[in-house]
Amino acid sequence: MAKERALVLGGGGSAGNAWLIGVVAGLAEAGVDVADADLVVGTSAGATAAAQLGGTDAAALLADIAAAVVPPRRSPSAGPVVDHPERTGRIIAAASGPADMRRRLGEAALELDDDGSWSARWREIVAGRLPSSSWASRRTLVTAVDARTGAPVVLDRDSGVDLVDAVAASTSSGAPYRIGEGRYLDGGYRRNENADLAAGHDRVLVLSPLGGRTRTPLAWGQHLAAQVEELRAAGSRVVTVLPDAASLAAFGSNLMDPATRPPAARAGREQGLAVADEVGDLWR
């Protein structure tokens, strides 16, 4: 069976997740249903979006975001509050390459590991965000990193990990998330959007809330442009959608702030409507 269409959903916090839902909803409203992809790749906030779109339609998810009352709040922390962006930035700067970075990040995360109470709380939060706890029938890949080894991890319905745990692992950017004896970190440390997992598909649509940016040196090839170049060199047609000026304004200065979700989703919908012709040329 031919590998035809792949949808890649990148990370970007609460705002990024809402923007992804808005873009997919706007595209569907314009007659381009990208949620019917043969493969969906989800990373971090994109893993949440992939699971959400596997359980219900984008219009319903968009309506839920618009109706929700979400005051600003912090994600649950393990012990004392830690500035994770500053902490991980120092680790990335000291690393010699992607594998060394993942190993160092894993070692540092394990120092924050607790008795499992944080993972239990995080799992409950993640489960509350998903319309279904079951993997979708279509092929869905969720990315993570093994904190104990630094090895990249790709989870799917055949991996023996349930959907809620897979999404919780992919969105764990601070303390490591526990699955049995395993410990896992955010899938964005595997490779930003992880579009390379769509290799072999004829048509690939990448939605990147972070605009293709990377915290790692460009020479490492973790950034979206490098992934797109690889896909195109292998024969895939690729379209990327990055946040426009209105979407960036809706994100504000803190992508993790849940209060950004309604404006980010609305901006995403408008952008989805605006790019529907370009995406439709790829998708149909």
mmCIF file of C-alpha atoms in Angstrom:
data_model
loop_
_atom_site.group_PDB
_atom_site.id
_atom_site.type_symbol
_atom_site.label_atom_id
_atom_site.label_comp_id
_atom_site.label_asym_id
_atom_site.label_seq_id
_atom_site.Cartn_x
_atom_site.Cartn_y
_atom_site.Cartn_z
ATOM 1 C CA MET A 1 0.000 0.000 0.000
ATOM 2 C CA ALA A 2 1.414 3.392 -1.000
ATOM 3 C CA LYS A 3 2.451 5.777 1.746
ATOM 4 C CA GLU A 4 0.608 8.888 0.668
ATOM 5 C CA ARG A 5 -0.083 11.705 3.110
ATOM 6 C CA ALA A 6 1.589 12.532 6.421
ATOM 7 C CA LEU A 7 0.676 15.261 8.908
ATOM 8 C CA VAL A 8 3.443 16.430 11.248
ATOM 9 C CA LEU A 9 2.457 18.403 14.367
ATOM 10 C CA GLY A 10 5.274 20.188 16.182
ATOM 11 C CA GLY A 11 5.569 21.365 19.774
ATOM 12 C CA GLY A 12 4.902 24.789 21.244
ATOM 13 C CA GLY A 13 3.252 24.693 24.659
ATOM 14 C CA SER A 14 -0.351 25.560 25.441
ATOM 15 C CA ALA A 15 -0.490 28.274 22.784
ATOM 16 C CA GLY A 16 1.070 26.003 20.176
ATOM 17 C CA ASN A 17 -1.395 23.204 20.838
ATOM 18 C CA ALA A 18 -4.341 25.588 20.459
ATOM 19 C CA TRP A 19 -2.845 27.045 17.275
ATOM 20 C CA LEU A 20 -2.458 23.558 15.783
ATOM 21 C CA ILE A 21 -6.105 22.777 16.487
ATOM 22 C CA GLY A 22 -7.131 26.132 15.022
ATOM 23 C CA VAL A 23 -5.144 25.604 11.809
ATOM 24 C CA VAL A 24 -6.560 22.106 11.285
ATOM 25 C CA ALA A 25 -10.080 23.407 12.009
ATOM 26 C CA GLY A 26 -9.652 26.309 9.577
ATOM 27 C CA LEU A 27 -8.400 23.970 6.858
ATOM 28 C CA ALA A 28 -11.350 21.625 7.421
ATOM 29 C CA GLU A 29 -13.751 24.557 7.295
ATOM 30 C CA ALA A 30 -12.284 25.415 3.890
ATOM 31 C CA GLY A 31 -12.757 21.841 2.680
ATOM 32 C CA VAL A 32 -9.257 20.456 3.343
ATOM 33 C CA ASP A 33 -9.428 17.686 5.952
ATOM 34 C CA VAL A 34 -5.797 17.041 6.903
ATOM 35 C CA ALA A 35 -6.888 14.944 9.887
ATOM 36 C CA ASP A 36 -7.502 12.091 7.414
ATOM 37 C CA ALA A 37 -3.747 11.655 6.944
ATOM 38 C CA ASP A 38 -2.303 8.174 6.526
ATOM 39 C CA LEU A 39 0.270 9.050 9.192
ATOM 40 C CA VAL A 40 0.234 11.616 11.993
ATOM 41 C CA VAL A 41 3.474 12.476 13.807
ATOM 42 C CA GLY A 42 3.072 14.315 17.115
ATOM 43 C CA THR A 43 5.769 15.921 19.239
ATOM 44 C CA SER A 44 5.187 17.474 22.680
ATOM 45 C CA ALA A 45 2.181 19.821 22.293
ATOM 46 C CA GLY A 46 1.784 18.267 18.854
ATOM 47 C CA ALA A 47 1.500 14.841 20.477
ATOM 48 C CA THR A 48 -1.446 16.157 22.479
ATOM 49 C CA ALA A 49 -2.978 17.562 19.288
ATOM 50 C CA ALA A 50 -2.423 14.283 17.432
ATOM 51 C CA ALA A 51 -4.211 12.362 20.190
ATOM 52 C CA GLN A 52 -7.017 14.921 20.354
ATOM 53 C CA LEU A 53 -7.583 14.833 16.588
ATOM 54 C CA GLY A 54 -7.604 11.046 16.738
ATOM 55 C CA GLY A 55 -10.511 11.165 19.177
ATOM 56 C CA THR A 56 -12.770 13.905 17.788
ATOM 57 C CA ASP A 57 -12.937 16.502 15.023
ATOM 58 C CA ALA A 58 -11.054 19.787 15.010
ATOM 59 C CA ALA A 59 -14.217 21.918 15.025
ATOM 60 C CA ALA A 60 -15.323 20.399 18.337
ATOM 61 C CA LEU A 61 -11.855 20.867 19.814
ATOM 62 C CA LEU A 62 -11.821 24.491 18.649
ATOM 63 C CA ALA A 63 -15.209 25.102 20.249
ATOM 64 C CA ASP A 64 -13.961 23.605 23.520
ATOM 65 C CA ILE A 65 -10.948 25.932 23.532
ATOM 66 C CA ALA A 66 -13.146 28.950 22.870
ATOM 67 C CA ALA A 67 -15.548 28.005 25.671
ATOM 68 C CA ALA A 68 -12.962 27.086 28.294
ATOM 69 C CA VAL A 69 -12.164 29.340 31.226
ATOM 70 C CA VAL A 70 -8.416 29.009 31.634
ATOM 71 C CA PRO A 71 -6.714 31.371 34.082
ATOM 72 C CA PRO A 72 -2.908 31.454 33.896
ATOM 73 C CA ARG A 73 -1.269 28.679 35.880
ATOM 74 C CA ARG A 74 1.945 26.750 36.138
ATOM 75 C CA SER A 75 2.374 23.109 35.200
ATOM 76 C CA PRO A 76 2.856 20.868 38.231
ATOM 77 C CA SER A 77 6.471 20.804 39.348
ATOM 78 C CA ALA A 78 8.471 18.108 41.057
ATOM 79 C CA GLY A 79 9.695 19.676 44.288
ATOM 80 C CA PRO A 80 11.051 23.232 44.193
ATOM 81 C CA VAL A 81 10.227 25.394 41.194
ATOM 82 C CA VAL A 82 12.929 25.016 38.540
ATOM 83 C CA ASP A 83 13.606 27.329 35.591
ATOM 84 C CA HIS A 84 13.644 24.525 33.026
ATOM 85 C CA PRO A 85 14.400 26.677 29.931
ATOM 86 C CA GLU A 86 17.460 28.155 31.648
ATOM 87 C CA ARG A 87 18.534 24.772 33.001
ATOM 88 C CA THR A 88 18.182 22.954 29.678
ATOM 89 C CA GLY A 89 19.733 25.865 27.777
ATOM 90 C CA ARG A 90 22.938 25.438 29.777
ATOM 91 C CA ILE A 91 22.916 21.705 29.085
ATOM 92 C CA ILE A 92 22.388 22.182 25.344
ATOM 93 C CA ALA A 93 25.193 24.757 25.197
ATOM 94 C CA ALA A 94 27.625 22.315 26.834
ATOM 95 C CA ALA A 95 26.757 19.383 24.535
ATOM 96 C CA SER A 96 28.881 18.285 21.593
ATOM 97 C CA GLY A 97 25.987 17.036 19.457
ATOM 98 C CA PRO A 98 22.404 15.701 19.530
ATOM 99 C CA ALA A 99 23.233 12.353 21.134
ATOM 100 C CA ASP A 100 25.384 14.005 23.811
ATOM 101 C CA MET A 101 22.650 16.592 24.401
ATOM 102 C CA ARG A 102 19.997 13.935 24.942
ATOM 103 C CA ARG A 103 22.276 11.978 27.272
ATOM 104 C CA ARG A 104 23.058 15.079 29.339
ATOM 105 C CA LEU A 105 19.412 16.153 29.444
ATOM 106 C CA GLY A 106 18.425 12.690 30.612
ATOM 107 C CA GLU A 107 21.022 12.646 33.373
ATOM 108 C CA ALA A 108 19.919 16.086 34.596
ATOM 109 C CA ALA A 109 16.230 15.126 34.484
ATOM 110 C CA LEU A 110 16.835 12.003 36.537
ATOM 111 C CA GLU A 111 18.138 14.248 39.315
ATOM 112 C CA LEU A 112 14.596 15.689 39.490
ATOM 113 C CA ASP A 113 12.929 12.275 39.631
ATOM 114 C CA ASP A 114 10.660 11.711 42.628
ATOM 115 C CA ASP A 115 8.569 8.886 44.048
ATOM 116 C CA GLY A 116 6.251 8.919 41.039
ATOM 117 C CA SER A 117 3.779 11.442 42.443
ATOM 118 C CA TRP A 118 4.623 14.025 39.775
ATOM 119 C CA SER A 119 4.100 11.509 36.970
ATOM 120 C CA ALA A 120 0.753 10.489 38.469
ATOM 121 C CA ARG A 121 -0.400 14.105 38.613
ATOM 122 C CA TRP A 122 0.845 14.802 35.093
ATOM 123 C CA ARG A 123 -0.905 11.708 33.735
ATOM 124 C CA GLU A 124 -4.186 12.866 35.254
ATOM 125 C CA ILE A 125 -3.820 16.290 33.622
ATOM 126 C CA VAL A 126 -2.938 14.820 30.228
ATOM 127 C CA ALA A 127 -5.831 12.335 30.376
ATOM 128 C CA GLY A 128 -8.212 15.238 31.027
ATOM 129 C CA ARG A 129 -7.110 16.905 27.806
ATOM 130 C CA LEU A 130 -7.821 13.916 25.551
ATOM 131 C CA PRO A 131 -11.270 13.016 24.203
ATOM 132 C CA SER A 132 -10.276 9.341 24.117
ATOM 133 C CA SER A 133 -7.649 7.239 25.860
ATOM 134 C CA SER A 134 -7.400 4.859 22.897
ATOM 135 C CA TRP A 135 -4.991 5.065 19.990
ATOM 136 C CA ALA A 136 -6.614 6.137 16.719
ATOM 137 C CA SER A 137 -7.054 3.560 13.976
ATOM 138 C CA ARG A 138 -4.813 5.566 11.660
ATOM 139 C CA ARG A 139 -1.075 5.311 12.206
ATOM 140 C CA THR A 140 0.065 7.788 14.865
ATOM 141 C CA LEU A 141 3.639 8.240 16.071
ATOM 142 C CA VAL A 142 4.426 10.022 19.331
ATOM 143 C CA THR A 143 8.023 10.997 20.054
ATOM 144 C CA ALA A 144 9.967 10.965 23.326
ATOM 145 C CA VAL A 145 13.487 10.460 24.662
ATOM 146 C CA ASP A 146 14.630 7.735 27.075
ATOM 147 C CA ALA A 147 16.000 9.715 30.028
ATOM 148 C CA ARG A 148 18.139 6.803 31.207
ATOM 149 C CA THR A 149 19.994 6.292 27.933
ATOM 150 C CA GLY A 150 19.354 9.445 25.897
ATOM 151 C CA ALA A 151 18.034 7.258 23.078
ATOM 152 C CA PRO A 152 15.272 8.607 20.819
ATOM 153 C CA VAL A 153 11.930 6.851 21.317
ATOM 154 C CA VAL A 154 8.949 6.563 18.973
ATOM 155 C CA LEU A 155 5.702 5.267 20.485
ATOM 156 C CA ASP A 156 2.635 3.952 18.660
ATOM 157 C CA ARG A 157 -0.303 1.645 19.283
ATOM 158 C CA ASP A 158 1.981 -1.393 18.855
ATOM 159 C CA SER A 159 4.608 -0.193 21.340
ATOM 160 C CA GLY A 160 2.842 -1.553 24.420
ATOM 161 C CA VAL A 161 2.406 1.975 25.838
ATOM 162 C CA ASP A 162 -1.080 3.397 26.190
ATOM 163 C CA LEU A 163 -1.959 6.691 24.515
ATOM 164 C CA VAL A 164 -2.162 8.781 27.682
ATOM 165 C CA ASP A 165 1.276 7.636 28.831
ATOM 166 C CA ALA A 166 2.753 8.250 25.378
ATOM 167 C CA VAL A 167 1.453 11.831 25.277
ATOM 168 C CA ALA A 168 2.506 12.450 28.884
ATOM 169 C CA ALA A 169 6.029 11.271 28.053
ATOM 170 C CA SER A 170 6.250 13.424 24.927
ATOM 171 C CA THR A 171 5.172 16.520 26.865
ATOM 172 C CA SER A 172 7.498 15.994 29.850
ATOM 173 C CA SER A 173 9.982 18.854 29.542
ATOM 174 C CA GLY A 174 11.133 19.011 33.158
ATOM 175 C CA ALA A 175 11.148 16.018 35.481
ATOM 176 C CA PRO A 176 11.159 12.637 33.712
ATOM 177 C CA TYR A 177 7.830 10.900 33.153
ATOM 178 C CA ARG A 178 7.545 7.354 34.476
ATOM 179 C CA ILE A 179 6.213 4.446 32.448
ATOM 180 C CA GLY A 180 6.888 1.326 34.460
ATOM 181 C CA GLU A 181 10.618 1.266 35.133
ATOM 182 C CA GLY A 182 11.262 3.674 32.254
ATOM 183 C CA ARG A 183 11.819 7.429 32.441
ATOM 184 C CA TYR A 184 11.021 9.682 29.483
ATOM 185 C CA LEU A 185 11.542 13.253 28.294
ATOM 186 C CA ASP A 186 9.939 15.633 25.808
ATOM 187 C CA GLY A 187 9.933 14.368 22.224
ATOM 188 C CA GLY A 188 11.237 17.694 20.950
ATOM 189 C CA TYR A 189 14.681 16.633 22.147
ATOM 190 C CA ARG A 190 14.641 13.817 19.611
ATOM 191 C CA ARG A 191 14.538 16.304 16.751
ATOM 192 C CA ASN A 192 12.431 19.469 16.853
ATOM 193 C CA GLU A 193 9.329 18.701 14.716
ATOM 194 C CA ASN A 194 10.467 15.126 13.932
ATOM 195 C CA ALA A 195 9.290 15.479 10.339
ATOM 196 C CA ASP A 196 11.908 12.912 9.344
ATOM 197 C CA LEU A 197 9.501 10.240 10.644
ATOM 198 C CA ALA A 198 7.319 11.015 7.605
ATOM 199 C CA ALA A 199 10.060 9.744 5.270
ATOM 200 C CA GLY A 200 8.658 7.624 2.454
ATOM 201 C CA HIS A 201 5.361 9.498 2.239
ATOM 202 C CA ASP A 202 4.495 11.215 -1.017
ATOM 203 C CA ARG A 203 3.004 14.342 0.570
ATOM 204 C CA VAL A 204 3.933 15.832 3.926
ATOM 205 C CA LEU A 205 2.311 18.758 5.718
ATOM 206 C CA VAL A 206 4.239 20.180 8.673
ATOM 207 C CA LEU A 207 2.594 22.547 11.161
ATOM 208 C CA SER A 208 5.258 24.133 13.362
ATOM 209 C CA PRO A 209 4.073 26.403 16.198
ATOM 210 C CA LEU A 210 7.705 27.306 16.913
ATOM 211 C CA GLY A 211 8.183 28.507 13.355
ATOM 212 C CA GLY A 212 10.949 26.043 12.590
ATOM 213 C CA ARG A 213 13.210 27.563 15.241
ATOM 214 C CA THR A 214 15.692 25.459 17.188
ATOM 215 C CA ARG A 215 17.608 25.860 20.434
ATOM 216 C CA THR A 216 20.472 23.768 19.054
ATOM 217 C CA PRO A 217 23.297 24.746 16.663
ATOM 218 C CA LEU A 218 22.198 24.650 13.027
ATOM 219 C CA ALA A 219 25.148 22.398 12.238
ATOM 220 C CA TRP A 220 23.434 19.639 14.216
ATOM 221 C CA GLY A 221 20.600 19.509 11.666
ATOM 222 C CA GLN A 222 17.847 19.402 14.280
ATOM 223 C CA HIS A 223 15.935 22.320 12.744
ATOM 224 C CA LEU A 224 12.917 22.051 10.465
ATOM 225 C CA ALA A 225 14.645 23.323 7.311
ATOM 226 C CA ALA A 226 17.110 20.429 7.471
ATOM 227 C CA GLN A 227 14.288 17.920 7.897
ATOM 228 C CA VAL A 228 12.363 19.390 4.965
ATOM 229 C CA GLU A 229 15.465 19.296 2.776
ATOM 230 C CA GLU A 230 15.925 15.606 3.586
ATOM 231 C CA LEU A 231 12.296 14.785 2.795
ATOM 232 C CA ARG A 232 12.368 16.644 -0.507
ATOM 233 C CA ALA A 233 15.671 15.048 -1.494
ATOM 234 C CA ALA A 234 13.998 11.670 -0.989
ATOM 235 C CA GLY A 235 11.084 12.643 -3.267
ATOM 236 C CA SER A 236 8.407 13.895 -0.853
ATOM 237 C CA ARG A 237 6.355 16.997 -1.587
ATOM 238 C CA VAL A 238 6.410 19.112 1.558
ATOM 239 C CA VAL A 239 4.423 22.149 2.678
ATOM 240 C CA THR A 240 5.172 23.880 5.966
ATOM 241 C CA VAL A 241 2.830 26.208 7.847
ATOM 242 C CA LEU A 242 4.479 28.507 10.387
ATOM 243 C CA PRO A 243 2.713 31.050 12.606
ATOM 244 C CA ASP A 244 2.036 34.341 10.830
ATOM 245 C CA ALA A 245 2.265 37.762 12.480
ATOM 246 C CA ALA A 246 -1.263 37.581 13.904
ATOM 247 C CA SER A 247 -0.623 34.140 15.367
ATOM 248 C CA LEU A 248 2.661 35.225 16.937
ATOM 249 C CA ALA A 249 0.884 38.201 18.502
ATOM 250 C CA ALA A 250 -1.757 35.849 19.903
ATOM 251 C CA PHE A 251 0.958 33.648 21.436
ATOM 252 C CA GLY A 252 2.312 36.505 23.515
ATOM 253 C CA SER A 253 5.540 36.045 25.440
ATOM 254 C CA ASN A 254 4.696 32.812 27.271
ATOM 255 C CA LEU A 255 3.662 29.838 25.160
ATOM 256 C CA MET A 256 2.931 27.851 28.316
ATOM 257 C CA ASP A 257 0.250 30.268 29.552
ATOM 258 C CA PRO A 258 -3.194 28.634 29.123
ATOM 259 C CA ALA A 259 -4.733 32.111 28.783
ATOM 260 C CA THR A 260 -3.171 32.295 25.312
ATOM 261 C CA ARG A 261 -5.196 29.347 24.071
ATOM 262 C CA PRO A 262 -8.393 31.071 22.843
ATOM 263 C CA PRO A 263 -6.581 33.828 20.883
ATOM 264 C CA ALA A 264 -4.022 31.333 19.532
ATOM 265 C CA ALA A 265 -6.782 28.998 18.357
ATOM 266 C CA ARG A 266 -8.674 31.838 16.675
ATOM 267 C CA ALA A 267 -5.510 33.029 14.943
ATOM 268 C CA GLY A 268 -4.766 29.461 13.872
ATOM 269 C CA ARG A 269 -8.223 29.085 12.366
ATOM 270 C CA GLU A 270 -7.791 32.285 10.357
ATOM 271 C CA GLN A 271 -4.404 31.104 9.163
ATOM 272 C CA GLY A 272 -5.842 27.717 8.217
ATOM 273 C CA LEU A 273 -8.463 29.439 6.091
ATOM 274 C CA ALA A 274 -5.761 31.605 4.499
ATOM 275 C CA VAL A 275 -3.479 28.708 3.505
ATOM 276 C CA ALA A 276 -6.237 26.305 2.464
ATOM 277 C CA ASP A 277 -5.562 26.683 -1.264
ATOM 278 C CA GLU A 278 -1.848 25.941 -0.901
ATOM 279 C CA VAL A 279 -2.420 23.014 1.445
ATOM 280 C CA GLY A 280 -5.303 21.750 -0.682
ATOM 281 C CA ASP A 281 -3.019 21.607 -3.735
ATOM 282 C CA LEU A 282 -0.757 19.290 -1.761
ATOM 283 C CA TRP A 283 -3.434 17.241 -0.025
ATOM 284 C CA ARG A 284 -6.027 16.527 -2.696
#
